[in-house]
Each structure stands twice: as C-alpha cells, then as structure tokens.
Coordinates of C-alpha atoms in Angstrom, one line a residue:
M1 CA -18.2 -6.4 -2.0
I2 CA -18.9 -9.6 -4.0
F3 CA -16.4 -12.6 -4.2
N4 CA -16.6 -16.2 -5.2
K5 CA -17.7 -18.9 -2.9
L6 CA -15.0 -21.3 -1.8
S7 CA -15.7 -24.9 -2.4
F8 CA -15.4 -27.7 0.2
G9 CA -11.8 -28.8 0.7
S10 CA -10.4 -25.2 0.2
T11 CA -7.9 -23.9 2.6
I12 CA -8.4 -21.1 5.2
G13 CA -5.3 -19.4 6.6
I14 CA -5.6 -17.9 10.0
I15 CA -3.2 -15.3 11.4
G16 CA -3.1 -16.0 15.1
G17 CA -3.5 -19.3 16.9
G18 CA -5.1 -18.4 20.2
Q19 CA -8.5 -19.6 21.4
L20 CA -10.4 -17.5 18.8
G21 CA -8.3 -19.1 16.0
K22 CA -9.0 -22.5 17.5
M23 CA -12.7 -22.0 17.5
M24 CA -12.6 -20.6 14.0
A25 CA -10.7 -23.7 12.9
Q26 CA -13.3 -26.0 14.5
S27 CA -16.1 -24.3 12.6
A28 CA -14.2 -24.3 9.4
Q29 CA -13.4 -28.0 9.6
K30 CA -17.0 -28.8 10.4
M31 CA -17.9 -27.2 7.1
G32 CA -15.3 -29.2 5.2
Y33 CA -12.4 -26.7 4.9
K34 CA -8.7 -27.2 5.7
V35 CA -6.9 -24.8 8.0
I36 CA -3.4 -23.4 8.2
V37 CA -2.5 -21.3 11.2
L38 CA 0.5 -19.0 11.8
D39 CA 1.5 -18.1 15.3
P40 CA 4.7 -17.3 17.2
S41 CA 3.9 -19.8 20.0
E42 CA 4.8 -23.4 19.3
D43 CA 2.1 -24.7 21.5
C44 CA -0.7 -22.3 20.7
P45 CA -4.3 -23.7 21.1
C46 CA -5.1 -23.6 17.4
R47 CA -2.0 -25.7 16.4
Y48 CA -3.6 -29.0 17.5
V49 CA -6.8 -28.5 15.5
A50 CA -5.2 -27.2 12.3
H51 CA -4.1 -29.2 9.3
Q52 CA -0.8 -27.3 9.1
F53 CA 1.1 -25.0 11.4
I54 CA 3.5 -22.2 10.5
H55 CA 5.7 -21.2 13.5
A56 CA 6.6 -17.6 12.9
N57 CA 6.2 -14.1 14.2
Y58 CA 3.2 -12.0 13.0
D59 CA 5.6 -9.6 11.2
D60 CA 7.6 -12.4 9.4
E61 CA 7.0 -11.4 5.8
Q62 CA 8.3 -14.7 4.4
A63 CA 6.1 -16.7 6.6
L64 CA 3.1 -14.6 5.9
N65 CA 3.7 -15.1 2.2
Q66 CA 4.0 -18.8 2.8
L67 CA 0.6 -18.7 4.5
G68 CA -0.9 -16.7 1.6
E69 CA 0.5 -19.0 -1.1
Q70 CA -0.9 -22.1 0.6
S71 CA -4.4 -20.6 1.5
D72 CA -7.4 -19.9 -0.6
V73 CA -8.5 -17.2 1.8
I74 CA -6.8 -15.5 4.8
T75 CA -8.5 -14.3 8.0
Y76 CA -7.2 -13.2 11.4
E77 CA -8.2 -13.8 15.0
F78 CA -7.0 -10.5 16.7
E79 CA -6.3 -6.9 15.8
N80 CA -2.7 -6.4 17.1
I81 CA -1.1 -7.3 13.8
S82 CA 0.7 -4.9 11.5
A83 CA -1.8 -3.1 9.3
E84 CA 1.0 -2.2 6.9
Q85 CA 1.9 -5.9 6.6
L86 CA -1.8 -6.8 6.1
Q87 CA -2.1 -4.1 3.4
R88 CA 0.7 -5.6 1.5
L89 CA -0.8 -9.1 1.8
T90 CA -4.2 -7.9 0.5
K91 CA -2.5 -7.0 -2.8
K92 CA -1.4 -10.5 -3.4
Y93 CA -3.8 -12.8 -1.6
H94 CA -7.5 -13.2 -0.9
I95 CA -8.3 -11.3 2.4
P96 CA -12.0 -10.3 2.3
Q97 CA -11.7 -8.4 5.6
G98 CA -9.0 -6.1 4.1
Y99 CA -6.7 -4.0 6.2
Q100 CA -8.8 -0.9 6.8
A101 CA -10.6 -1.9 9.9
I102 CA -7.3 -3.1 11.5
Q103 CA -5.7 0.2 10.6
L104 CA -8.5 2.3 12.1
L105 CA -9.2 0.2 15.2
Q106 CA -5.8 -0.6 16.5
D107 CA -5.4 3.2 17.3
R108 CA -7.9 4.3 19.9
L109 CA -7.8 7.9 18.8
T110 CA -8.5 7.1 15.2
E111 CA -11.3 4.7 16.3
K112 CA -13.0 7.4 18.4
Q113 CA -12.6 10.0 15.6
T114 CA -14.1 7.6 13.1
L115 CA -17.0 6.8 15.4
L116 CA -17.6 10.5 16.0
Q117 CA -17.6 11.2 12.2
A118 CA -20.0 8.3 11.7
G119 CA -22.5 10.0 14.0
T120 CA -22.5 7.5 16.8
Q121 CA -22.9 8.5 20.4
I122 CA -19.5 8.1 22.2
V123 CA -18.0 9.1 25.5
P124 CA -16.4 12.6 25.4
F125 CA -12.7 12.3 24.8
I126 CA -9.5 14.4 24.4
E127 CA -6.3 13.5 22.6
V128 CA -3.3 13.5 25.0
K129 CA 0.1 14.0 23.4
D130 CA 2.0 15.2 26.5
S131 CA 1.5 16.2 30.1
K132 CA 0.3 19.7 29.2
D133 CA -2.8 18.2 27.7
I134 CA -3.9 16.9 31.1
E135 CA -4.8 20.5 32.1
E136 CA -7.4 20.6 29.3
V137 CA -8.6 17.1 30.3
K138 CA -9.1 18.3 33.9
T139 CA -11.0 21.4 32.7
K140 CA -13.2 19.9 30.1
L141 CA -13.8 16.3 31.4
G142 CA -13.2 16.8 35.1
F143 CA -12.4 14.0 37.6
P144 CA -12.7 11.1 37.4
F145 CA -11.5 10.3 33.9
I146 CA -9.7 7.4 32.2
V147 CA -6.4 7.6 30.3
K148 CA -5.8 4.9 27.7
T149 CA -2.8 4.3 25.5
R150 CA -3.6 4.8 21.8
F151 CA -2.0 1.5 20.8
G152 CA -1.9 -2.1 22.2
G153 CA -4.2 -2.1 25.1
Y154 CA -6.6 -5.0 25.9
D155 CA -8.2 -6.5 29.0
G156 CA -7.5 -3.3 30.9
K157 CA -3.9 -3.1 30.0
G158 CA -2.5 0.4 29.2
Q159 CA -5.2 2.4 31.0
I160 CA -5.5 4.3 34.3
L161 CA -8.6 5.5 36.1
V162 CA -7.8 8.9 37.5
N163 CA -9.9 9.9 40.5
G164 CA -7.8 12.9 41.6
E165 CA -4.5 14.8 41.5
D166 CA -2.6 12.2 43.5
Q167 CA -2.8 9.8 40.5
L168 CA -1.4 12.2 37.9
N169 CA 2.2 11.0 38.3
D170 CA 1.2 7.6 37.1
V171 CA -0.5 9.3 34.1
Y172 CA 2.5 11.3 33.3
E173 CA 4.7 8.2 33.3
L174 CA 2.2 6.5 30.9
I175 CA 2.1 9.5 28.6
A176 CA 5.9 9.7 28.5
K177 CA 5.9 6.2 26.9
Q178 CA 3.1 6.7 24.4
E179 CA 0.5 9.1 23.3
C180 CA -2.9 8.5 24.9
V181 CA -6.6 9.3 24.9
A182 CA -8.5 10.6 27.9
E183 CA -12.2 9.7 28.3
K184 CA -14.8 11.1 30.6
Y185 CA -15.6 8.5 33.3
L186 CA -19.3 7.4 33.2
S187 CA -21.5 6.2 35.9
I188 CA -22.3 2.9 34.2
S189 CA -25.5 0.9 34.9
K190 CA -24.8 -1.8 32.4
E191 CA -22.3 -3.0 29.7
V192 CA -23.7 -4.6 26.6
S193 CA -22.3 -5.8 23.3
L194 CA -23.6 -6.6 19.9
T195 CA -22.0 -9.3 17.7
V196 CA -22.6 -8.9 13.9
S197 CA -21.5 -10.8 10.8
I198 CA -21.3 -9.3 7.3
G199 CA -21.0 -11.5 4.3
N200 CA -21.3 -11.5 0.5
H201 CA -23.6 -8.8 -1.1
Q202 CA -23.4 -6.9 2.3
Q203 CA -25.6 -9.5 4.0
I204 CA -25.9 -8.5 7.7
T205 CA -26.7 -11.0 10.5
Y206 CA -27.2 -9.8 14.1
F207 CA -26.7 -11.9 17.2
P208 CA -28.8 -11.1 20.3
L209 CA -27.7 -8.2 22.4
Q210 CA -25.3 -9.5 25.1
E211 CA -25.1 -8.2 28.7
N212 CA -21.6 -8.2 30.1
E213 CA -19.9 -7.9 33.5
H214 CA -16.2 -7.1 33.7
R215 CA -14.0 -7.6 36.8
N216 CA -10.5 -5.9 36.7
Q217 CA -11.2 -5.0 33.1
I218 CA -11.5 -8.7 32.1
L219 CA -14.8 -10.1 31.0
F220 CA -16.3 -12.1 33.9
K221 CA -19.7 -13.2 32.5
T222 CA -22.1 -12.6 29.7
I223 CA -25.9 -13.0 29.9
V224 CA -28.1 -13.5 26.8
P225 CA -30.5 -12.0 26.0
A226 CA -29.4 -8.8 27.7
R227 CA -31.8 -7.5 30.3
T228 CA -32.4 -4.2 28.7
D229 CA -34.5 -2.6 25.9
K230 CA -31.5 -1.2 24.1
E231 CA -31.2 -3.8 21.3
L232 CA -32.8 -1.8 18.6
A233 CA -30.8 1.3 19.6
A234 CA -27.6 -0.7 19.5
R235 CA -28.4 -2.0 16.0
H236 CA -29.0 1.6 14.8
E237 CA -25.5 2.6 16.1
V238 CA -23.9 -0.5 14.4
D239 CA -25.6 0.5 11.1
K240 CA -23.8 3.8 11.3
I241 CA -20.5 2.1 12.0
I242 CA -21.0 -0.3 9.0
K243 CA -21.4 2.7 6.7
A244 CA -18.1 4.2 8.0
I245 CA -15.8 1.1 8.3
H246 CA -15.3 -1.9 5.9
F247 CA -16.1 -5.2 7.6
V248 CA -16.4 -8.8 6.3
G249 CA -16.9 -11.6 8.8
T250 CA -17.8 -11.4 12.5
F251 CA -17.1 -8.3 14.7
T252 CA -18.4 -7.0 18.0
V253 CA -19.3 -3.5 19.2
E254 CA -19.2 -2.8 22.9
F255 CA -21.5 -0.3 24.5
F256 CA -22.0 1.4 27.9
I257 CA -25.4 2.3 29.3
D258 CA -25.0 5.1 31.9
S259 CA -27.1 5.8 35.0
E260 CA -29.3 8.1 33.0
D261 CA -30.1 5.3 30.5
N262 CA -28.0 6.7 27.6
L263 CA -26.3 4.3 25.2
Y264 CA -22.7 5.0 24.2
V265 CA -20.4 3.1 21.8
N266 CA -17.3 2.1 23.7
E267 CA -15.1 0.2 21.2
I268 CA -15.1 -2.3 18.3
A269 CA -13.4 -5.7 18.0
P270 CA -13.0 -6.5 14.3
R271 CA -13.2 -10.3 14.8
P272 CA -15.1 -12.8 17.0
H273 CA -15.3 -11.7 20.6
N274 CA -15.2 -13.2 24.0
S275 CA -18.8 -12.0 24.8
G276 CA -20.0 -14.1 21.8
H277 CA -18.8 -17.5 22.9
Y278 CA -22.2 -18.4 24.3
S279 CA -23.4 -18.7 20.7
I280 CA -21.7 -22.1 20.3
E281 CA -24.4 -23.7 22.4
A282 CA -27.1 -21.1 22.8
C283 CA -27.7 -20.2 19.1
D284 CA -28.5 -22.0 15.9
Y285 CA -25.2 -20.5 14.4
S286 CA -22.2 -19.6 16.4
Q287 CA -20.2 -16.4 15.8
F288 CA -17.4 -18.6 14.4
D289 CA -19.8 -20.3 12.0
T290 CA -21.0 -17.1 10.5
H291 CA -17.5 -15.7 10.4
I292 CA -16.3 -18.7 8.3
L293 CA -19.4 -18.5 6.1
A294 CA -18.7 -14.8 5.5
V295 CA -15.0 -15.1 4.6
T296 CA -15.6 -18.1 2.3
G297 CA -18.3 -16.2 0.4
Q298 CA -21.2 -18.4 1.5
S299 CA -24.7 -17.0 2.3
L300 CA -25.3 -15.9 5.8
P301 CA -28.5 -16.9 7.7
H302 CA -31.1 -14.1 7.6
K303 CA -31.2 -14.2 11.4
V304 CA -29.6 -16.0 14.2
D305 CA -32.1 -17.5 16.7
I306 CA -31.3 -18.0 20.3
L307 CA -32.3 -21.5 21.3
K308 CA -32.3 -20.9 25.0
P309 CA -31.2 -18.0 27.3
A310 CA -27.6 -18.5 28.5
V311 CA -25.1 -17.4 31.1
M312 CA -21.5 -17.6 29.9
M313 CA -18.6 -17.5 32.4
N314 CA -15.0 -16.9 31.6
L315 CA -12.6 -19.3 33.1
L316 CA -9.3 -17.7 34.2
G317 CA -6.4 -19.7 35.7
K318 CA -7.7 -19.0 39.2
D319 CA -11.2 -20.2 38.2
L320 CA -9.8 -23.5 37.1
D321 CA -8.0 -23.8 40.4
L322 CA -11.3 -23.1 42.1
L323 CA -13.7 -25.2 40.0
E324 CA -12.1 -27.8 37.8
H325 CA -12.7 -30.6 40.4
E326 CA -16.5 -29.9 39.9
F327 CA -16.6 -30.0 36.1
G328 CA -17.4 -33.7 36.0
D329 CA -20.3 -33.3 38.4
H330 CA -22.1 -30.7 36.2
P331 CA -23.0 -31.9 32.7
E332 CA -25.2 -28.8 32.4
W333 CA -22.0 -26.7 32.3
H334 CA -20.7 -26.7 28.7
V335 CA -17.0 -26.3 29.5
H336 CA -14.5 -25.2 26.9
I337 CA -10.8 -25.5 27.8
Y338 CA -8.5 -23.7 25.3
G339 CA -5.4 -25.8 25.7
K340 CA -2.9 -23.2 26.8
S341 CA 0.1 -24.8 28.3
E342 CA 0.8 -22.3 31.1
R343 CA -1.9 -21.5 33.7
K344 CA -1.8 -18.0 35.1
A345 CA -4.2 -16.5 37.6
N346 CA -5.7 -13.9 35.3
R347 CA -5.1 -15.6 32.0
K348 CA -8.1 -16.7 30.0
M349 CA -7.9 -20.5 30.0
G350 CA -11.5 -21.4 28.9
H351 CA -15.1 -20.6 29.3
M352 CA -18.4 -22.3 30.2
T353 CA -21.9 -21.8 29.0
I354 CA -25.0 -22.7 31.0
L355 CA -28.4 -22.8 29.1
T356 CA -31.2 -21.9 31.5
D357 CA -34.9 -21.0 31.8
D358 CA -34.0 -18.5 34.6
V359 CA -30.9 -16.4 34.0
N360 CA -31.3 -14.6 37.3
E361 CA -31.2 -17.8 39.2
T362 CA -28.3 -19.2 37.2
E363 CA -26.4 -15.9 37.6
Q364 CA -26.8 -16.1 41.4
L365 CA -25.6 -19.8 41.4
M366 CA -22.5 -18.8 39.4
Y367 CA -21.8 -15.9 41.7
D368 CA -21.9 -18.4 44.6
K369 CA -19.5 -20.8 42.7
F370 CA -17.0 -18.0 41.8
K371 CA -17.1 -16.1 45.1
G372 CA -13.8 -17.6 46.2
R373 CA -11.8 -16.5 43.2
D374 CA -10.8 -12.9 44.2

C-alpha cells in the first residue's frame, strides 16, 4: 500500500480516548499534527491533550462521520470497535489501517484459524459452541485447559482455567452466554512480545523483543531486551503473520515459550500495546512515534535502537495507593499517570520505566517495592 504523506498541521482523528489514544496524541502533536478524539467518556485521558473532543459512543454513526469529515486520517487505539462500522468508514475516509485486522482479531476463533493458516506455531485449540464440545476438549486437549470467549475478552476477562471436572459448571455457564475457544494449557517458562510498525511501501520496523510477566492476567512488568534467544524466531513468526493480515501502524504479537523451549504465537493486538510503553524513554523512537509516522505516510526508521535496558512496571490503582508517596523521591523512575478520574484497585492508572545497567538488580528492587500490593 502506498499513500500520500500528510503535511504538518494536518488533523489525525483517533477513535478511543484512553491512555493509548493519549500517548498517540502526544506523539502526533510533537510532530506538528492536530488531533481530534472520539470517546464515550467525558473525562477520558486523551480529551485533555487533544485539540478537539467528540463525546459519543463508538457506534454513533453520525459522530464517526463528523470525525471523518474533520480529519485527514483516522486511526484507533483499541480493537473492540465495530468492524462493520469501520468498514463503512473506510469507503469514505482515509483509514490506512483498514478494517480487516479488526474484523479478524476481535474474534479469537478467527484469529487462531488465520494464524494456523499462516503457518505459525500456535497452542492447540478447539472451537466450543456448546457444552457437548467439552467432551472433545477433554479427550483431545486434556486437563488443564483454558476456555476463552470468542469476543470481547482482555486482561483476563472472559476466560477460565479448567484444572478438573469440578470447574466445568463455570465453563457451561460461560458457554451458555457466548461461543468460546478452548486451548491446551502450557507449562510456560516465559512470556514475550514483539512490537512492530508497518508503514508506506511496506516498510517494517521491529522493536526489541520484550519479556513480560502477568499477574491475574494483567501485565505486571516488561523487561527489555528480553532474556531469551528467541528474537529471531519471533520475527520469523511475525513475518508469516504480516503476509496473512493487513497492518499499517504499530501492532504487537504476544508469544509463549514453554518449558521445552518451544515458541508459540498467543495473540495479536492491532495497535500500540502495554508491553511497548518502555519505548518512550528506552528507545530512539517510541511505539507511538512510529505509529503516527506510519498512518501519516512518513518514512519509518530502518531500525529502532534501544538506548538502555529497561524495566517497565504497570501502575494499577492499588500500586498508586502503595507507591505514589515515593514518586518524588525517585527521579530515576519515569512515571506516567494517565489521568483517569476514578481509581480502582485493578485498573491501569499509569506505568513507570526505569533505565538500568542491570535489569536483574532493578527487577529485584521493583519486586521489593511492589510486594505489598497483593
């Protein structure tokens, strides 16, 4: 795909005004662009860094058309928007990312089928339409396995780890509400992710492989560079994905490494990702910088250099309760507060990045700091 470069002063419309939209807007403004954001929350984080705010639901066709008419290009900050609405918008307005990735990836089953067809290595899975399919899951996958809803799940929502027969009633209740996918449960030694940006003329820019730790299915920390030799293998898997799915801008592929050192593609986020936030301080381009360069038709850097190893910690509401009194005493903590009006214990309220010469030592220091959170 080739499209014209947008000149300085052009307007970028963002569907979604959360923290990702806010950080997109900050990169866009640094480059001289204007920003309009659409979001259903009157006090969303992006509102206060945008030139204009449209207060509307994501499926408000009139508001989406208003965004399109006032923008030179449209992007989005999350995938839980209507692919059908997005498809209609692409016929009238400039949306380089298109709708296909959203359409594929907001359905876990379609995502897994597409990854399988692309030739990537994925965790064995079975489609679950009703309770009868669980017998096949038990036979072919065995306990333990994970059941996930096809639509709408994130940060561990809409999924159940099933260790035995006594948990099947919870699974049947979930299946009664929505079709699901069952996955074999892996013995995981490490979780990693690879953030990638694709721009004009199919330019591809890779960020360093990121090592992640989740707690209660929410990202707890990211270490860069990842302490593994799987970066080249991860890039090879991403190359297969790029041939199968249309991307423009920044996206992230999450992987599992099992106890036998096998690499599996887990899932894809078709937009900037929590595990890439460290790049704001630790790299010469952030994931938001390259996203804005891509959707505005600019050239991407041939490579992104990491300036210094980093440890990035998510800050949930309970983490602010625990640590905010210390922020002023630690200038080495690059603290980002998203500006959400309501603090909840498990809600992402910010993140902080620590640049370091010794990630192992810094990791241990952070464990000590966060040990009172759970």
